[in-house]
């Protein structure tokens, strides 16, 4: 059982607490990406932002936890577009020493036959009561490492599969060695946020000194995030044999026998004592996909103080004292007078519009219903569903009835995602005189904040059942903004038609077997509701 910190412990670092009480057992939270704020560009999207929100919430609650991730010196990327509206990626220039502190400790691992030194930077996430939760960012970019090895932590999702394998070995094995070097001898639980850090099980086995899978399982919990097999990292044994040192190689072959390679999800599933999906529906889909019945669900949340606007914060402080340390009390938000919520919302909307004027040179009208759509531009998110029938869109949204704001980055290797962005940007120009659509470049946490606080309605149109959870809609909800979304992920649980927002397309059935349906029906339903429910008795 994880103990919570006492009030008297708050303000003490985890290391001081461990030194004073050898029985103290913290949680180690491993994530390939962590998104804390836009000035630390070590995240690409929901997975990382969620990891950041969990760590921040743990700090608020006084849960003794330490985060482990990689330091991406070149960040994810800065998004730019060429004349053809094709996304171009530029490395992010940032200076870790401005954000975190370099620790003196180093550990070493062997990859591709070469010994690599790993060091760590620590960022202390300060909770609402002052408790500092450490997050360790692993780094290989220093002497005497080989020039190729120094680049191993540069890019998030930048290299090929082999680069990725090396990164995951550094995260899992190097991360655990680093924790030990920092004095974390009594870790109660290792939490794998997605399968990327699964190789830490190899290191646990090595520490144990003999082969006993049950002893490993007892210590590990695993959160799966991807509802389709194609989304799971997979490495052929041929490559693993080339990259791993002899002992790790022998162990991984023993842990996953009779397989041509390693699925990091399978590794997580088989060597954890507990597995959860990130929404109720997602657990159903995962059990179906993995042919299991043991995937539990814990619906994702967000860290309220990160995502609510300054105006909403004042309202919550006034009407729901104590909400910050007990966000469950936010159910009382219904008692806040509508006029006060509306005033706070208008202020957020002005902030968003000021930014749009600055970056796009477009003056949006605050009296026009403003719909936002922003997230990773993965094809399954169907950012262009709205453009399925342009004539219909013009009829419904033309004449300044509705205006749209889009943002999103496509993965550098995802041409499908880049085509989506191109299509939206081109449509924005073509429709200029009929329907106002603006695209804000370089989606990041700051732009996500502006959008999820300042739009009037949040649109989400994923292909079922691909949205494992989806968190930006929750950011909106806490800012008093309604959702208009396909019934998938968290929205199935948050949706009350005409109250919290509106659904798009059919209701979910009991299993995921209905993955096959006519996607065009979603577009029809989208237009239908936009026309008959949202723009007629909405804000216009
Ligand atoms: C919240 C957030 C996401 C996640 O959005 P989804 O709705 O889960 O797709 C992605 N990127 C950024 C920058 C965010 O702030």
XYZ file of C-alpha atoms and ligand atoms in Angstrom:
555
model
C 0.000 0.000 0.000
C 1.340 3.405 -0.940
C 1.410 5.771 1.985
C 0.349 9.376 1.457
C 2.637 12.050 2.797
C 1.755 13.694 6.076
C 1.389 17.427 6.247
C 4.666 17.623 8.135
C 6.411 15.847 5.244
C 5.319 18.377 2.672
C 8.131 20.582 1.570
C 10.632 17.775 2.082
C 12.160 16.206 -0.977
C 11.552 12.555 -1.705
C 15.236 11.910 -1.119
C 15.143 13.410 2.368
C 12.082 11.328 3.181
C 13.751 8.153 1.931
C 16.904 8.875 3.922
C 14.938 9.456 7.114
C 12.769 6.376 6.756
C 14.227 3.329 4.999
C 10.768 1.708 4.902
C 9.431 4.575 2.821
C 8.223 3.199 -0.522
C 7.616 5.563 -3.418
C 6.160 4.977 -6.881
C 8.306 5.363 -10.004
C 6.332 6.609 -12.996
C 7.950 5.949 -16.384
C 6.812 7.719 -19.532
C 8.428 8.158 -22.953
C 7.150 11.721 -22.996
C 6.202 14.180 -20.292
C 4.426 17.474 -21.005
C 4.675 19.934 -18.124
C 4.640 23.267 -19.931
C 5.403 24.586 -23.398
C 8.912 25.708 -22.475
C 9.911 22.055 -21.864
C 9.214 20.616 -25.333
C 9.515 16.939 -24.403
C 5.995 15.886 -25.435
C 4.086 15.376 -28.654
C 0.485 15.074 -27.533
C -2.022 13.489 -25.212
C 0.223 10.772 -23.791
C 2.826 13.260 -22.610
C 0.399 15.911 -21.440
C -1.474 13.292 -19.454
C 1.806 12.112 -17.884
C 2.528 15.692 -16.852
C -0.957 16.098 -15.426
C -0.660 12.865 -13.415
C 2.678 13.926 -11.950
C 1.312 17.372 -11.088
C -1.751 15.830 -9.456
C 0.424 13.417 -7.476
C 2.400 16.421 -6.232
C -0.834 18.153 -5.175
C -2.075 15.040 -3.375
C 1.235 14.317 -1.688
C 1.625 10.918 -3.342
C 5.300 9.976 -3.091
C 6.166 9.551 -6.745
C 9.143 10.163 -9.014
C 8.856 10.580 -12.783
C 11.361 9.195 -15.297
C 11.556 10.206 -18.953
C 14.094 11.247 -21.611
C 15.517 14.701 -22.232
C 14.858 15.552 -25.863
C 17.393 18.253 -26.628
C 15.843 18.917 -30.031
C 12.360 18.640 -28.578
C 9.464 17.438 -30.665
C 9.515 20.121 -33.371
C 8.450 23.607 -34.378
C 5.740 23.415 -37.012
C 5.963 25.507 -40.182
C 4.233 25.301 -43.548
C 5.571 25.840 -47.061
C 3.778 27.470 -50.016
C 1.865 24.242 -50.673
C 0.634 24.158 -47.075
C 2.817 21.126 -46.424
C 4.074 20.789 -42.840
C 7.809 21.294 -42.291
C 9.529 20.448 -39.021
C 12.221 22.548 -37.422
C 14.155 21.436 -34.337
C 13.230 23.241 -31.159
C 16.024 25.185 -29.565
C 15.784 25.053 -25.809
C 18.181 25.129 -22.916
C 17.498 22.469 -20.256
C 19.644 24.333 -17.728
C 17.051 27.118 -17.678
C 14.312 24.692 -16.658
C 15.988 21.990 -14.562
C 19.079 21.006 -12.631
C 21.791 18.639 -13.792
C 22.613 15.968 -11.212
C 26.182 14.739 -10.639
C 25.267 11.026 -10.838
C 25.977 8.909 -13.907
C 25.146 5.297 -14.712
C 26.174 3.216 -17.684
C 24.504 0.742 -19.998
C 25.707 -1.158 -23.043
C 23.920 -0.712 -26.356
C 25.124 -1.952 -29.750
C 28.314 -3.192 -28.104
C 29.275 0.225 -26.748
C 29.141 1.436 -23.198
C 27.071 4.596 -22.815
C 27.042 6.969 -19.864
C 23.684 8.337 -18.793
C 23.115 11.379 -16.632
C 19.899 12.970 -15.380
C 18.372 16.396 -15.032
C 15.804 16.912 -12.330
C 12.725 19.099 -12.526
C 10.841 19.613 -9.305
C 7.132 19.833 -9.754
C 5.764 21.781 -6.782
C 2.348 20.627 -5.583
C -0.451 22.828 -4.290
C 0.741 22.390 -0.712
C 4.412 22.830 -1.544
C 5.516 19.221 -1.917
C 8.276 18.941 -4.554
C 7.855 15.899 -6.812
C 11.016 15.062 -8.779
C 10.965 14.224 -12.477
C 14.199 12.846 -13.935
C 15.068 13.525 -17.563
C 17.729 11.095 -18.844
C 20.435 12.428 -21.139
C 23.335 10.866 -23.084
C 24.609 13.986 -24.833
C 27.961 14.448 -23.075
C 31.613 13.354 -23.099
C 32.924 10.643 -23.320
C 29.954 9.150 -25.198
C 30.388 8.307 -28.886
C 28.919 11.061 -31.137
C 26.164 8.692 -32.359
C 25.232 7.763 -28.797
C 25.115 11.406 -27.779
C 22.251 11.864 -30.228
C 20.163 9.035 -28.813
C 18.063 11.310 -26.631
C 17.786 14.208 -29.069
C 14.512 13.544 -30.825
C 11.097 12.481 -29.616
C 9.685 10.111 -32.260
C 12.386 11.330 -34.644
C 14.507 8.381 -35.730
C 13.890 4.915 -37.157
C 12.805 1.805 -35.272
C 16.347 1.012 -34.179
C 16.803 4.506 -32.725
C 13.545 3.994 -30.912
C 14.661 0.616 -29.542
C 17.812 2.236 -28.166
C 15.737 5.012 -26.587
C 13.410 2.527 -24.940
C 16.352 0.548 -23.572
C 17.768 3.763 -22.130
C 14.408 4.686 -20.613
C 13.632 1.291 -19.049
C 17.036 -0.070 -18.069
C 18.955 3.204 -17.788
C 16.056 4.815 -15.958
C 15.940 2.144 -13.283
C 19.727 2.198 -12.853
C 19.564 5.961 -12.445
C 16.871 5.696 -9.772
C 19.030 3.224 -7.856
C 22.055 5.524 -8.178
C 19.921 8.324 -6.756
C 19.070 6.226 -3.707
C 15.672 4.792 -4.650
C 16.183 1.342 -3.172
C 12.632 0.707 -1.911
C 10.380 1.418 -4.850
C 6.907 0.047 -4.180
C 5.531 0.186 -7.710
C 6.836 0.862 -11.191
C 4.130 2.439 -13.292
C 4.562 2.065 -17.060
C 2.670 4.850 -18.813
C 2.259 2.953 -22.116
C 4.649 0.106 -22.958
C 7.737 2.119 -23.924
C 9.575 1.593 -20.641
C 8.800 -2.146 -20.504
C 12.471 -3.140 -20.672
C 12.766 -2.106 -17.051
C 11.466 -5.614 -16.329
C 14.774 -6.947 -17.697
C 16.697 -4.845 -15.242
C 14.451 -5.919 -12.378
C 15.179 -9.526 -13.329
C 18.923 -8.841 -13.456
C 18.788 -7.238 -10.005
C 16.921 -10.249 -8.701
C 19.721 -12.518 -9.894
C 17.480 -15.404 -10.921
C 14.490 -15.908 -13.201
C 11.198 -15.374 -11.397
C 8.493 -13.589 -13.411
C 6.110 -13.418 -10.456
C 8.537 -11.325 -8.441
C 8.697 -8.883 -11.339
C 4.934 -8.777 -11.849
C 4.365 -7.882 -8.203
C 6.218 -4.631 -8.722
C 4.837 -3.384 -12.030
C 1.577 -1.772 -13.170
C 0.831 -0.857 -16.770
C -1.452 1.693 -18.412
C -2.230 0.934 -22.045
C -3.247 3.851 -24.255
C -3.616 2.560 -27.784
C -6.781 0.793 -28.912
C -5.324 -0.650 -32.139
C -2.485 -3.169 -32.599
C -0.760 -0.990 -35.230
C -0.198 1.651 -32.581
C 1.962 -0.620 -30.459
C 5.760 -0.567 -30.625
C 7.190 -3.761 -32.051
C 10.832 -4.836 -32.392
C 12.080 -7.918 -34.284
C 14.399 -10.154 -32.309
C 16.987 -9.726 -35.088
C 17.322 -6.088 -34.178
C 17.104 -6.699 -30.457
C 19.920 -9.259 -30.665
C 22.007 -6.631 -32.377
C 21.314 -3.852 -29.907
C 21.059 -5.507 -26.482
C 23.927 -6.758 -24.292
C 24.116 -10.529 -23.772
C 22.309 -10.774 -20.419
C 19.357 -8.607 -21.450
C 19.127 -10.535 -24.725
C 18.939 -13.868 -22.931
C 16.291 -12.588 -20.522
C 13.992 -11.095 -23.129
C 14.084 -14.304 -25.203
C 13.102 -16.205 -22.105
C 10.327 -13.774 -21.194
C 8.661 -13.870 -24.616
C 9.470 -17.281 -26.087
C 8.035 -18.490 -29.408
C 7.713 -14.976 -30.738
C 9.461 -13.389 -33.727
C 9.884 -10.163 -31.798
C 8.797 -8.036 -28.877
C 5.546 -6.132 -28.690
C 6.033 -3.645 -25.893
C 2.343 -3.881 -25.091
C 2.546 -7.649 -24.733
C 5.562 -7.225 -22.475
C 3.565 -4.802 -20.327
C 0.485 -7.029 -20.246
C 2.377 -10.166 -19.282
C 4.698 -8.708 -16.698
C 2.424 -6.419 -14.680
C 0.234 -7.160 -11.694
C -2.396 -4.701 -12.876
C -3.322 -3.248 -16.261
C -5.703 -0.417 -17.009
C -7.131 1.298 -20.041
C -7.849 5.028 -20.045
C -11.659 5.030 -20.332
C -14.398 2.464 -19.750
C -14.880 1.869 -23.448
C -11.150 1.632 -24.022
C -10.847 -1.201 -21.486
C -13.590 -3.109 -23.326
C -11.831 -2.588 -26.633
C -8.480 -3.619 -25.159
C -9.852 -6.813 -23.608
C -11.350 -7.639 -26.960
C -8.146 -6.970 -28.822
C -5.826 -8.765 -26.406
C -8.317 -11.612 -25.826
C -8.193 -10.891 -22.109
C -10.628 -9.979 -19.400
C -8.245 -8.398 -17.010
C -7.780 -4.913 -18.383
C -9.430 -2.595 -15.883
C -10.283 1.012 -16.563
C -9.407 4.291 -14.940
C -10.725 7.124 -17.044
C -8.086 9.769 -17.698
C -8.387 13.088 -15.995
C -6.679 16.414 -16.313
C -4.858 18.610 -13.825
C -7.418 21.342 -13.163
C -5.100 24.145 -12.095
C -3.062 23.720 -15.275
C -6.036 23.961 -17.601
C -8.644 26.284 -16.165
C -8.643 29.960 -17.074
C -7.828 32.680 -14.568
C -11.470 33.778 -14.683
C -12.823 30.304 -13.917
C -10.251 29.913 -11.157
C -11.635 33.033 -9.474
C -15.172 31.688 -9.753
C -14.209 28.324 -8.319
C -12.309 30.005 -5.480
C -15.334 32.134 -4.701
C -18.080 29.520 -4.976
C -16.298 26.243 -4.209
C -13.600 26.933 -1.628
C -11.150 24.057 -1.219
C -11.698 22.724 -4.744
C -7.998 22.870 -5.553
C -7.080 20.087 -3.170
C -10.362 18.263 -3.687
C -11.352 18.646 -7.350
C -14.311 16.302 -6.773
C -16.063 19.339 -5.322
C -16.255 20.802 -8.807
C -19.610 19.023 -9.148
C -20.911 22.071 -7.287
C -20.012 24.213 -10.295
C -23.655 24.025 -11.387
C -24.495 26.465 -8.601
C -22.332 29.221 -10.095
C -24.610 31.822 -11.728
C -24.627 31.622 -15.526
C -23.801 35.308 -15.969
C -20.590 34.887 -13.992
C -19.521 31.873 -16.060
C -20.390 33.734 -19.239
C -18.325 36.766 -18.231
C -15.306 34.583 -17.440
C -15.777 32.803 -20.737
C -15.971 36.038 -22.721
C -12.680 37.153 -21.183
C -11.024 33.868 -22.271
C -12.510 34.251 -25.708
C -10.970 37.731 -26.021
C -7.569 36.351 -25.052
C -7.848 33.671 -27.735
C -8.991 36.180 -30.350
C -6.158 38.534 -29.468
C -3.749 35.683 -30.183
C -5.450 34.879 -33.490
C -5.191 38.521 -34.510
C -1.518 38.506 -33.600
C -0.563 35.263 -35.328
C -3.031 35.091 -38.227
C -3.944 38.723 -38.743
C -7.608 37.741 -38.621
C -10.086 39.653 -36.488
C -12.668 37.189 -35.234
C -16.064 38.360 -34.063
C -16.790 37.597 -30.392
C -20.524 37.458 -31.072
C -20.159 34.575 -33.516
C -20.352 30.961 -32.338
C -16.735 29.747 -32.336
C -15.949 26.074 -32.713
C -12.495 24.678 -31.922
C -10.741 21.569 -33.123
C -7.168 20.903 -32.050
C -5.100 17.824 -31.375
C -2.427 15.668 -32.992
C -3.255 15.538 -36.692
C -3.457 11.740 -36.815
C -5.702 10.498 -39.611
C -8.041 8.665 -37.241
C -8.946 11.984 -35.636
C -10.532 13.022 -38.973
C -9.934 16.747 -38.633
C -11.488 17.118 -42.094
C -14.814 15.414 -41.358
C -16.309 18.880 -41.200
C -15.290 19.399 -44.841
C -17.032 16.268 -46.143
C -19.787 18.343 -47.793
C -18.528 21.855 -48.344
C -21.771 23.113 -49.887
C -23.688 22.025 -46.828
C -21.117 23.560 -44.538
C -21.451 26.865 -46.393
C -25.209 26.751 -45.986
C -25.012 26.105 -42.260
C -21.986 28.125 -41.253
C -21.795 30.746 -44.005
C -22.746 34.366 -43.530
C -20.816 34.539 -40.283
C -23.061 32.084 -38.474
C -20.156 29.993 -37.197
C -16.392 30.428 -37.203
C -13.796 27.673 -36.753
C -10.337 27.555 -35.238
C -8.059 24.604 -36.009
C -4.616 23.640 -34.739
C -2.534 20.478 -34.655
C 0.804 18.931 -35.513
C 1.269 15.874 -37.655
C 3.898 13.300 -36.752
C 6.966 14.021 -38.965
C 6.663 10.643 -40.748
C 2.882 10.703 -41.116
C 2.076 11.888 -44.617
C -1.603 11.078 -44.088
C -1.692 13.522 -41.201
C 0.145 16.133 -43.257
C -2.397 15.759 -46.054
C -5.162 16.406 -43.541
C -3.525 19.621 -42.422
C -2.992 20.657 -46.034
C -6.629 20.029 -46.828
C -7.830 22.149 -43.917
C -5.461 25.003 -44.693
C -6.431 25.009 -48.350
C -10.127 24.874 -47.501
C -9.662 27.794 -45.119
C -8.361 29.877 -48.030
C -10.972 28.682 -50.504
C -13.848 29.305 -48.121
C -12.469 32.621 -46.938
C -15.471 34.636 -48.112
C -18.072 32.170 -46.867
C -16.945 30.417 -43.730
C -14.232 31.756 -41.477
C -11.678 29.046 -40.660
C -8.372 29.939 -39.051
C -5.467 27.601 -38.476
C -3.062 28.428 -35.654
C 0.437 27.052 -36.314
C 2.584 25.113 -33.897
C 0.036 23.583 -31.536
C 1.467 23.231 -28.034
C 0.280 23.382 -24.446
C -0.048 27.157 -24.484
C -2.229 27.167 -27.592
C -4.179 24.233 -26.179
C -4.914 26.358 -23.100
C -6.057 29.356 -25.104
C -8.321 27.187 -27.239
C -9.850 24.997 -24.556
C -10.634 28.122 -22.523
C -11.727 30.445 -25.301
C -13.855 28.634 -27.892
C -17.620 28.199 -27.467
C -17.816 24.580 -28.526
C -15.247 21.800 -28.814
C -15.415 19.461 -31.783
C -13.969 15.939 -31.825
C -14.529 13.485 -34.650
C -12.356 10.384 -34.175
C -13.005 7.078 -35.892
C -14.528 4.711 -33.323
C -13.005 3.084 -31.288
C -9.701 4.825 -31.840
C -9.997 7.596 -29.259
C -8.744 5.753 -26.192
C -9.726 8.659 -23.964
C -9.168 12.155 -25.389
C -8.451 14.806 -22.836
C -8.830 18.176 -24.509
C -12.610 17.889 -24.243
C -12.196 17.586 -20.463
C -10.113 20.756 -20.414
C -13.059 22.485 -22.091
C -15.601 21.036 -19.682
C -13.756 22.508 -16.694
C -13.886 25.861 -18.443
C -17.639 25.617 -18.863
C -17.434 24.778 -22.579
C -19.655 22.161 -24.204
C -18.455 19.278 -26.365
C -19.699 18.155 -29.752
C -18.152 14.784 -30.300
C -18.266 11.253 -31.627
C -19.192 8.883 -28.792
C -15.822 7.390 -28.049
C -13.278 7.452 -25.221
C -14.106 9.598 -22.179
C -17.011 11.353 -23.907
C -19.246 8.290 -23.590
C -19.001 8.855 -19.841
C -19.230 12.662 -19.926
C -22.001 13.024 -22.479
C -25.509 14.157 -21.528
C -27.260 15.219 -24.731
C -28.257 18.903 -24.767
C -26.677 19.391 -21.333
C -22.930 18.729 -21.475
C -22.973 18.890 -25.259
C -23.987 16.813 -28.245
C -23.009 13.473 -29.707
C -22.082 12.788 -33.319
C -23.068 9.486 -34.912
C -24.445 6.320 -33.337
C -24.429 5.408 -29.687
C -21.778 2.931 -28.620
C -22.762 -0.708 -28.430
C -21.657 -3.115 -25.760
C -18.560 -4.422 -27.510
C -16.163 -3.009 -29.984
C -17.464 -5.348 -32.672
C -19.231 -2.399 -34.271
C -15.941 -0.901 -35.420
C -17.395 -1.249 -38.910
C -19.975 1.362 -39.717
C -20.579 3.937 -42.378
C -18.296 6.820 -41.524
C -20.183 9.192 -43.764
C -23.127 8.923 -41.418
C -21.038 10.777 -38.862
C -20.674 13.704 -41.257
C -24.402 13.733 -41.947
C -25.177 13.724 -38.248
C -22.597 16.440 -37.630
C -24.266 18.784 -40.147
C -27.724 17.865 -38.961
C -27.052 18.744 -35.326
C -25.026 21.801 -36.186
C -27.950 23.092 -38.215
C -30.946 22.085 -36.151
C -29.650 22.116 -32.577
C -26.472 24.071 -32.225
C -26.810 27.098 -34.453
C -30.540 27.530 -33.996
C -30.837 27.686 -30.232
C -27.176 28.194 -29.569
C -25.264 31.385 -29.209
C -26.000 33.028 -32.527
C -4.469 18.107 -24.109
C -3.511 18.074 -25.221
C -3.517 17.011 -26.132
C -4.469 15.851 -26.018
O -5.617 16.098 -26.737
P -6.664 14.945 -27.095
O -7.978 15.578 -26.958
O -6.461 13.853 -26.103
O -6.362 14.542 -28.470
C -2.618 17.021 -27.179
N -1.738 18.022 -27.330
C -1.697 19.079 -26.485
C -0.689 20.153 -26.711
C -2.566 19.133 -25.400
O -2.509 20.161 -24.547
